[in-house]
PDB file of C-alpha atoms in Angstrom:
ATOM      1  CA  MET A 238     -35.863  -8.777  11.003  1.00 40.00           C
ATOM      2  CA  GLU A 239     -32.197  -7.762  11.258  1.00 43.00           C
ATOM      3  CA  SER A 240     -31.246  -5.202   8.616  1.00 43.00           C
ATOM      4  CA  THR A 241     -28.126  -5.656   6.528  1.00 47.00           C
ATOM      5  CA  GLN A 242     -25.959  -2.581   6.342  1.00 53.00           C
ATOM      6  CA  ILE A 243     -24.654  -1.902   2.849  1.00 54.00           C
ATOM      7  CA  TYR A 244     -21.269  -0.242   2.540  1.00 59.00           C
ATOM      8  CA  SER A 245     -19.669   1.384  -0.451  1.00 75.00           C
ATOM      9  CA  LYS A 246     -16.100   0.446  -1.259  1.00 84.00           C
ATOM     10  CA  PRO A 247     -13.609   3.055   0.010  1.00 93.00           C
ATOM     11  CA  PHE A 248     -11.470   4.917  -2.501  1.00 94.00           C
ATOM     12  CA  ILE A 249      -8.183   6.802  -2.561  1.00 96.00           C
ATOM     13  CA  GLY A 250      -8.417   9.815  -0.271  1.00 96.00           C
ATOM     14  CA  ASP A 251     -11.061   8.244   1.977  1.00 97.00           C
ATOM     15  CA  GLN A 252     -10.426   7.458   5.619  1.00 97.00           C
ATOM     16  CA  PHE A 253      -9.823   3.762   6.120  1.00 98.00           C
ATOM     17  CA  PRO A 254     -13.049   2.386   7.657  1.00 96.00           C
ATOM     18  CA  GLU A 255     -12.729   1.758  11.382  1.00 96.00           C
ATOM     19  CA  MET A 256     -12.995  -1.924  12.252  1.00 96.00           C
ATOM     20  CA  THR A 257     -11.831  -4.419  14.862  1.00 96.00           C
ATOM     21  CA  VAL A 258     -10.095  -7.423  13.325  1.00 97.00           C
ATOM     22  CA  HIS A 259      -8.795 -10.695  14.769  1.00 96.00           C
ATOM     23  CA  THR A 260      -5.315 -11.614  13.602  1.00 97.00           C
ATOM     24  CA  THR A 261      -2.645 -14.222  14.213  1.00 97.00           C
ATOM     25  CA  LEU A 262      -1.077 -11.730  16.636  1.00 97.00           C
ATOM     26  CA  GLY A 263      -4.290 -10.764  18.458  1.00 97.00           C
ATOM     27  CA  ASP A 264      -6.995  -8.160  17.951  1.00 97.00           C
ATOM     28  CA  LEU A 265      -6.313  -4.866  16.161  1.00 97.00           C
ATOM     29  CA  VAL A 266      -8.462  -1.796  15.656  1.00 98.00           C
ATOM     30  CA  LEU A 267      -7.880  -0.414  12.168  1.00 98.00           C
ATOM     31  CA  PRO A 268      -6.665   2.166  11.456  1.00 98.00           C
ATOM     32  CA  THR A 269      -6.295   3.305  15.107  1.00 97.00           C
ATOM     33  CA  SER A 270      -3.753   0.632  16.080  1.00 97.00           C
ATOM     34  CA  TYR A 271      -1.335   2.066  13.507  1.00 97.00           C
ATOM     35  CA  GLN A 272      -1.912   5.760  14.184  1.00 97.00           C
ATOM     36  CA  GLY A 273       1.309   7.631  13.440  1.00 98.00           C
ATOM     37  CA  HIS A 274       2.519   4.875  11.115  1.00 98.00           C
ATOM     38  CA  TRP A 275       1.923   3.806   7.539  1.00 98.00           C
ATOM     39  CA  PHE A 276       0.540   0.352   6.899  1.00 98.00           C
ATOM     40  CA  VAL A 277       0.070  -1.920   3.899  1.00 98.00           C
ATOM     41  CA  LEU A 278      -2.968  -4.196   4.057  1.00 98.00           C
ATOM     42  CA  PHE A 279      -2.940  -6.899   1.393  1.00 97.00           C
ATOM     43  CA  SER A 280      -5.373  -9.722   0.722  1.00 93.00           C
ATOM     44  CA  HIS A 281      -4.548 -13.127  -0.721  1.00 92.00           C
ATOM     45  CA  PRO A 282      -6.952 -15.672  -2.274  1.00 89.00           C
ATOM     46  CA  GLY A 283      -6.137 -18.476   0.169  1.00 89.00           C
ATOM     47  CA  ASP A 284      -3.706 -20.123   2.567  1.00 93.00           C
ATOM     48  CA  PHE A 285      -1.660 -23.088   1.330  1.00 95.00           C
ATOM     49  CA  THR A 286      -1.693 -21.780  -2.252  1.00 94.00           C
ATOM     50  CA  PRO A 287       1.521 -21.541  -4.310  1.00 95.00           C
ATOM     51  CA  VAL A 288       1.496 -17.904  -5.467  1.00 95.00           C
ATOM     52  CA  CYS A 289       0.347 -16.603  -2.080  1.00 95.00           C
ATOM     53  CA  THR A 290       3.121 -18.550  -0.363  1.00 97.00           C
ATOM     54  CA  THR A 291       5.757 -16.922  -2.574  1.00 97.00           C
ATOM     55  CA  GLU A 292       4.243 -13.510  -1.837  1.00 97.00           C
ATOM     56  CA  PHE A 293       4.323 -14.000   1.926  1.00 97.00           C
ATOM     57  CA  VAL A 294       7.956 -15.089   1.790  1.00 98.00           C
ATOM     58  CA  ALA A 295       8.778 -12.042  -0.362  1.00 98.00           C
ATOM     59  CA  PHE A 296       6.930  -9.649   1.961  1.00 98.00           C
ATOM     60  CA  GLN A 297       8.722 -11.092   4.990  1.00 98.00           C
ATOM     61  CA  LYS A 298      12.178 -10.971   3.406  1.00 98.00           C
ATOM     62  CA  LEU A 299      11.636  -7.318   2.453  1.00 98.00           C
ATOM     63  CA  MET A 300      10.065  -6.377   5.773  1.00 98.00           C
ATOM     64  CA  PRO A 301      13.226  -4.457   6.865  1.00 98.00           C
ATOM     65  CA  GLU A 302      12.676  -2.103   3.909  1.00 98.00           C
ATOM     66  CA  PHE A 303       9.103  -1.442   5.043  1.00 98.00           C
ATOM     67  CA  THR A 304      10.336  -0.895   8.605  1.00 98.00           C
ATOM     68  CA  LYS A 305      12.748   1.797   7.375  1.00 98.00           C
ATOM     69  CA  LEU A 306       9.694   3.547   5.921  1.00 98.00           C
ATOM     70  CA  ASN A 307       7.761   3.402   9.220  1.00 98.00           C
ATOM     71  CA  THR A 308       5.378   0.978   7.510  1.00 98.00           C
ATOM     72  CA  TYR A 309       3.678  -2.126   8.897  1.00 98.00           C
ATOM     73  CA  LEU A 310       2.358  -5.118   6.956  1.00 98.00           C
ATOM     74  CA  ILE A 311      -1.001  -6.857   7.449  1.00 98.00           C
ATOM     75  CA  GLY A 312      -2.249  -9.869   5.480  1.00 97.00           C
ATOM     76  CA  LEU A 313      -5.846 -11.022   5.033  1.00 95.00           C
ATOM     77  CA  SER A 314      -7.846 -13.880   3.569  1.00 90.00           C
ATOM     78  CA  VAL A 315     -11.328 -15.281   4.103  1.00 89.00           C
ATOM     79  CA  GLU A 316     -10.190 -18.083   6.394  1.00 90.00           C
ATOM     80  CA  GLN A 317     -10.000 -18.929  10.084  1.00 94.00           C
ATOM     81  CA  VAL A 318      -7.027 -18.079  12.248  1.00 95.00           C
ATOM     82  CA  TYR A 319      -6.242 -21.803  12.656  1.00 96.00           C
ATOM     83  CA  SER A 320      -5.587 -22.113   8.936  1.00 96.00           C
ATOM     84  CA  HIS A 321      -3.331 -19.058   9.039  1.00 96.00           C
ATOM     85  CA  ILE A 322      -1.360 -20.514  11.956  1.00 97.00           C
ATOM     86  CA  LYS A 323      -0.840 -23.898  10.276  1.00 97.00           C
ATOM     87  CA  TRP A 324       0.220 -22.202   7.034  1.00 97.00           C
ATOM     88  CA  ILE A 325       2.718 -20.003   8.897  1.00 97.00           C
ATOM     89  CA  GLU A 326       4.085 -23.152  10.581  1.00 98.00           C
ATOM     90  CA  TRP A 327       4.412 -24.869   7.182  1.00 98.00           C
ATOM     91  CA  ILE A 328       6.314 -21.897   5.720  1.00 98.00           C
ATOM     92  CA  GLN A 329       8.706 -21.829   8.671  1.00 98.00           C
ATOM     93  CA  GLN A 330       9.303 -25.589   8.662  1.00 98.00           C
ATOM     94  CA  ASN A 331       9.670 -26.050   4.908  1.00 98.00           C
ATOM     95  CA  LEU A 332      10.934 -22.685   3.611  1.00 98.00           C
ATOM     96  CA  LYS A 333      12.820 -21.571   6.736  1.00 98.00           C
ATOM     97  CA  VAL A 334      11.054 -18.184   6.811  1.00 98.00           C
ATOM     98  CA  GLU A 335       9.254 -16.950   9.925  1.00 98.00           C
ATOM     99  CA  ILE A 336       6.222 -14.802   9.096  1.00 98.00           C
ATOM    100  CA  THR A 337       6.187 -12.060  11.746  1.00 98.00           C
ATOM    101  CA  PHE A 338       3.441  -9.720  10.486  1.00 98.00           C
ATOM    102  CA  PRO A 339      -0.212 -10.284  11.453  1.00 98.00           C
ATOM    103  CA  ILE A 340      -2.727 -12.021   9.190  1.00 97.00           C
ATOM    104  CA  ILE A 341      -6.394 -11.109   9.586  1.00 97.00           C
ATOM    105  CA  ALA A 342      -8.777 -14.024  10.081  1.00 95.00           C
ATOM    106  CA  ASP A 343     -11.898 -13.107   8.111  1.00 93.00           C
ATOM    107  CA  SER A 344     -13.798 -16.391   7.978  1.00 90.00           C
ATOM    108  CA  LEU A 345     -17.146 -14.703   7.247  1.00 88.00           C
ATOM    109  CA  GLY A 346     -15.670 -12.344   4.663  1.00 88.00           C
ATOM    110  CA  ARG A 347     -16.925  -9.221   6.403  1.00 91.00           C
ATOM    111  CA  VAL A 348     -13.652  -7.291   6.254  1.00 93.00           C
ATOM    112  CA  ALA A 349     -12.933  -8.327   2.662  1.00 91.00           C
ATOM    113  CA  THR A 350     -16.451  -7.363   1.582  1.00 90.00           C
ATOM    114  CA  ARG A 351     -16.226  -4.009   3.368  1.00 92.00           C
ATOM    115  CA  LEU A 352     -12.998  -3.267   1.487  1.00 93.00           C
ATOM    116  CA  GLY A 353     -14.189  -4.521  -1.908  1.00 88.00           C
ATOM    117  CA  MET A 354     -11.683  -7.384  -2.042  1.00 88.00           C
ATOM    118  CA  ILE A 355     -14.079 -10.093  -3.223  1.00 82.00           C
ATOM    119  CA  HIS A 356     -15.084 -10.302  -6.875  1.00 72.00           C
ATOM    120  CA  PRO A 357     -18.752 -11.289  -7.360  1.00 70.00           C
ATOM    121  CA  THR A 358     -17.793 -14.320  -9.464  1.00 65.00           C
ATOM    122  CA  MET A 359     -15.038 -15.643  -7.172  1.00 60.00           C
ATOM    123  CA  GLY A 360     -17.090 -16.910  -4.235  1.00 61.00           C
ATOM    124  CA  THR A 361     -15.243 -16.137  -0.998  1.00 66.00           C
ATOM    125  CA  ARG A 362     -11.769 -15.942  -2.528  1.00 71.00           C
ATOM    126  CA  THR A 363     -10.268 -12.458  -2.417  1.00 79.00           C
ATOM    127  CA  VAL A 364      -8.412 -10.887  -5.298  1.00 82.00           C
ATOM    128  CA  ARG A 365      -4.878  -9.658  -4.577  1.00 91.00           C
ATOM    129  CA  SER A 366      -5.800  -6.224  -3.215  1.00 93.00           C
ATOM    130  CA  VAL A 367      -3.338  -3.760  -1.695  1.00 97.00           C
ATOM    131  CA  TYR A 368      -4.243  -0.762   0.442  1.00 98.00           C
ATOM    132  CA  ILE A 369      -1.515   1.708   1.426  1.00 98.00           C
ATOM    133  CA  VAL A 370      -2.693   3.811   4.380  1.00 98.00           C
ATOM    134  CA  ASP A 371      -0.901   6.856   5.822  1.00 98.00           C
ATOM    135  CA  PRO A 372      -0.331   7.811   9.496  1.00 98.00           C
ATOM    136  CA  THR A 373      -3.631   9.723   9.627  1.00 98.00           C
ATOM    137  CA  GLY A 374      -5.613   6.673   8.510  1.00 98.00           C
ATOM    138  CA  LYS A 375      -6.194   7.957   4.983  1.00 98.00           C
ATOM    139  CA  ILE A 376      -6.088   5.541   2.025  1.00 98.00           C
ATOM    140  CA  ARG A 377      -3.352   6.807  -0.267  1.00 98.00           C
ATOM    141  CA  LEU A 378      -3.015   4.069  -2.889  1.00 98.00           C
ATOM    142  CA  MET A 379      -4.927   0.982  -4.031  1.00 97.00           C
ATOM    143  CA  LEU A 380      -3.713  -1.861  -6.233  1.00 96.00           C
ATOM    144  CA  THR A 381      -5.571  -4.934  -7.478  1.00 92.00           C
ATOM    145  CA  TYR A 382      -3.968  -7.997  -9.048  1.00 92.00           C
ATOM    146  CA  PRO A 383      -5.763 -11.058 -10.439  1.00 88.00           C
ATOM    147  CA  GLU A 384      -5.474 -14.425  -8.744  1.00 86.00           C
ATOM    148  CA  ASN A 385      -2.888 -15.762 -11.203  1.00 90.00           C
ATOM    149  CA  VAL A 386      -0.390 -12.862 -11.015  1.00 94.00           C
ATOM    150  CA  GLY A 387       1.887 -12.482  -8.008  1.00 95.00           C
ATOM    151  CA  ARG A 388       2.598  -8.997  -6.719  1.00 96.00           C
ATOM    152  CA  ASN A 389       5.868  -7.126  -7.200  1.00 97.00           C
ATOM    153  CA  ILE A 390       6.780  -6.337  -3.595  1.00 98.00           C
ATOM    154  CA  ASN A 391       9.542  -3.955  -4.650  1.00 98.00           C
ATOM    155  CA  GLU A 392       6.938  -1.881  -6.494  1.00 98.00           C
ATOM    156  CA  ILE A 393       4.860  -1.650  -3.324  1.00 98.00           C
ATOM    157  CA  ILE A 394       7.938  -0.419  -1.454  1.00 98.00           C
ATOM    158  CA  ARG A 395       8.609   2.097  -4.242  1.00 98.00           C
ATOM    159  CA  ALA A 396       5.016   3.308  -4.028  1.00 98.00           C
ATOM    160  CA  VAL A 397       5.323   3.927  -0.275  1.00 98.00           C
ATOM    161  CA  GLN A 398       8.625   5.767  -0.846  1.00 98.00           C
ATOM    162  CA  ALA A 399       7.072   7.866  -3.590  1.00 98.00           C
ATOM    163  CA  LEU A 400       4.062   8.810  -1.471  1.00 98.00           C
ATOM    164  CA  GLN A 401       6.225   9.793   1.476  1.00 98.00           C
ATOM    165  CA  THR A 402       8.648  11.752  -0.716  1.00 97.00           C
ATOM    166  CA  ALA A 403       5.846  13.601  -2.505  1.00 96.00           C
ATOM    167  CA  ASP A 404       4.336  14.558   0.855  1.00 96.00           C
ATOM    168  CA  LYS A 405       7.613  15.795   2.335  1.00 95.00           C
ATOM    169  CA  ASN A 406       8.571  17.810  -0.733  1.00 94.00           C
ATOM    170  CA  LYS A 407       5.087  19.056  -1.709  1.00 93.00           C
ATOM    171  CA  ALA A 408       5.654  17.758  -5.211  1.00 95.00           C
ATOM    172  CA  ALA A 409       4.843  14.788  -7.441  1.00 97.00           C
ATOM    173  CA  THR A 410       6.995  11.892  -8.590  1.00 97.00           C
ATOM    174  CA  PRO A 411       7.376  11.135 -12.316  1.00 97.00           C
ATOM    175  CA  ALA A 412       6.981   7.759 -14.010  1.00 97.00           C
ATOM    176  CA  ASN A 413       9.415   5.103 -12.806  1.00 97.00           C
ATOM    177  CA  TRP A 414      10.689   7.404 -10.058  1.00 97.00           C
ATOM    178  CA  PRO A 415      13.439   7.535  -8.853  1.00 97.00           C
ATOM    179  CA  GLU A 416      14.791   6.387 -12.225  1.00 97.00           C
ATOM    180  CA  ASN A 417      12.731   8.434 -14.646  1.00 97.00           C
ATOM    181  CA  GLU A 418      13.950   8.425 -18.242  1.00 97.00           C
ATOM    182  CA  LEU A 419      13.805  12.238 -18.540  1.00 96.00           C
ATOM    183  CA  VAL A 420      14.571  13.689 -15.115  1.00 96.00           C
ATOM    184  CA  GLY A 421      16.069  10.913 -13.004  1.00 96.00           C
ATOM    185  CA  ASP A 422      15.114  11.302  -9.342  1.00 96.00           C
ATOM    186  CA  ARG A 423      13.983  14.927  -9.682  1.00 97.00           C
ATOM    187  CA  LEU A 424      10.459  15.804  -8.584  1.00 97.00           C
ATOM    188  CA  ILE A 425       7.668  17.423 -10.570  1.00 97.00           C
ATOM    189  CA  VAL A 426       6.547  20.840  -9.334  1.00 95.00           C
ATOM    190  CA  PRO A 427       2.739  21.192  -9.215  1.00 91.00           C
ATOM    191  CA  ALA A 428       1.478  22.976 -12.324  1.00 87.00           C
ATOM    192  CA  PRO A 429       0.536  26.642 -11.788  1.00 88.00           C
ATOM    193  CA  THR A 430      -3.159  27.413 -11.677  1.00 89.00           C
ATOM    194  CA  THR A 431      -3.034  31.194 -12.134  1.00 91.00           C
ATOM    195  CA  ILE A 432      -1.204  33.683 -14.359  1.00 89.00           C
ATOM    196  CA  GLN A 433       0.640  34.961 -11.298  1.00 90.00           C
ATOM    197  CA  GLU A 434       1.887  31.499 -10.440  1.00 88.00           C
ATOM    198  CA  ALA A 435       2.985  30.945 -14.048  1.00 86.00           C
ATOM    199  CA  LYS A 436       5.024  34.182 -13.946  1.00 86.00           C
ATOM    200  CA  LYS A 437       6.613  33.152 -10.664  1.00 86.00           C
ATOM    201  CA  ARG A 438       7.451  29.782 -12.205  1.00 85.00           C
ATOM    202  CA  ALA A 439       9.324  31.554 -15.005  1.00 85.00           C
ATOM    203  CA  GLU A 440      11.302  33.571 -12.441  1.00 88.00           C
ATOM    204  CA  GLN A 441      12.209  30.403 -10.531  1.00 88.00           C
ATOM    205  CA  ALA A 442      13.386  28.780 -13.750  1.00 88.00           C
ATOM    206  CA  GLN A 443      15.578  31.788 -14.587  1.00 88.00           C
ATOM    207  CA  SER A 444      17.190  31.689 -11.149  1.00 90.00           C
ATOM    208  CA  GLY A 445      17.941  27.982 -11.490  1.00 89.00           C
ATOM    209  CA  GLU A 446      15.696  27.037  -8.566  1.00 89.00           C
ATOM    210  CA  ILE A 447      13.718  24.769 -10.880  1.00 93.00           C
ATOM    211  CA  GLU A 448      14.113  23.424 -14.425  1.00 94.00           C
ATOM    212  CA  CYS A 449      11.284  23.645 -16.962  1.00 93.00           C
ATOM    213  CA  TYR A 450      10.418  22.108 -20.304  1.00 92.00           C
ATOM    214  CA  ASP A 451       7.557  24.602 -20.383  1.00 89.00           C
ATOM    215  CA  TRP A 452       5.645  26.680 -17.826  1.00 87.00           C
ATOM    216  CA  TRP A 453       3.448  23.694 -16.925  1.00 91.00           C
ATOM    217  CA  LEU A 454       6.179  21.004 -16.780  1.00 93.00           C
ATOM    218  CA  CYS A 455       8.870  21.888 -14.267  1.00 94.00           C
ATOM    219  CA  THR A 456      11.036  19.844 -11.940  1.00 96.00           C
ATOM    220  CA  LYS A 457      13.092  20.466  -8.843  1.00 95.00           C
ATOM    221  CA  PRO A 458      15.890  18.496  -7.182  1.00 94.00           C
ATOM    222  CA  LEU A 459      15.143  15.930  -4.510  1.00 91.00           C
ATOM    223  CA  HIS A 460      16.175  17.266  -1.096  1.00 79.00           C
ATOM    224  CA  ASP A 461      14.244  15.101   1.367  1.00 66.00           C
ATOM    225  CA  ARG A 462      13.257  11.501   0.674  1.00 66.00           C
TER     226      ARG A 462
END
């Protein structure tokens, strides 16, 4: 009897599970095919559905913004590649938008199941999951939307920008960055974990290198986005 391998859903900080997938643009090996690049993998409940169609158009129209961030897009639903191709043709013919990013054909639901994109009560329809993966293949952010709420693509772009900026500056981004209500586009300095670090933080604040509300809440200017 063939044994069924049971996987646990990956989480933030885990390596994206290695898998070969068939897409509308040919086979890909994830995450290896995108080594050195960021990628956003997003699932949609089904082809030829209204909300998903608006999302694909929005993703495509904002694709130049993802390209500026060295980020690729990949769609996925539990359907055959033929359905994806006909849907792409319909979008181009009727909405005058050419979908140029690959869509994974996952007719048996293996990829979606491996990534925890299928709710137990939804049959084979995937929820609106988003995985943001960095150039090393590590999962950096996960979002999940219900079937009846379309995604905010600008927020996904902002999330990629925030992750990249935090990495480059060894800092954190505040709420609503880069338009935070308290500090604008400034970045949050990691809180000190020792008395020595807290003293150094006070010295940095005195010199004007950073600004602090208190020893544990300090910010610094954005130098490299």
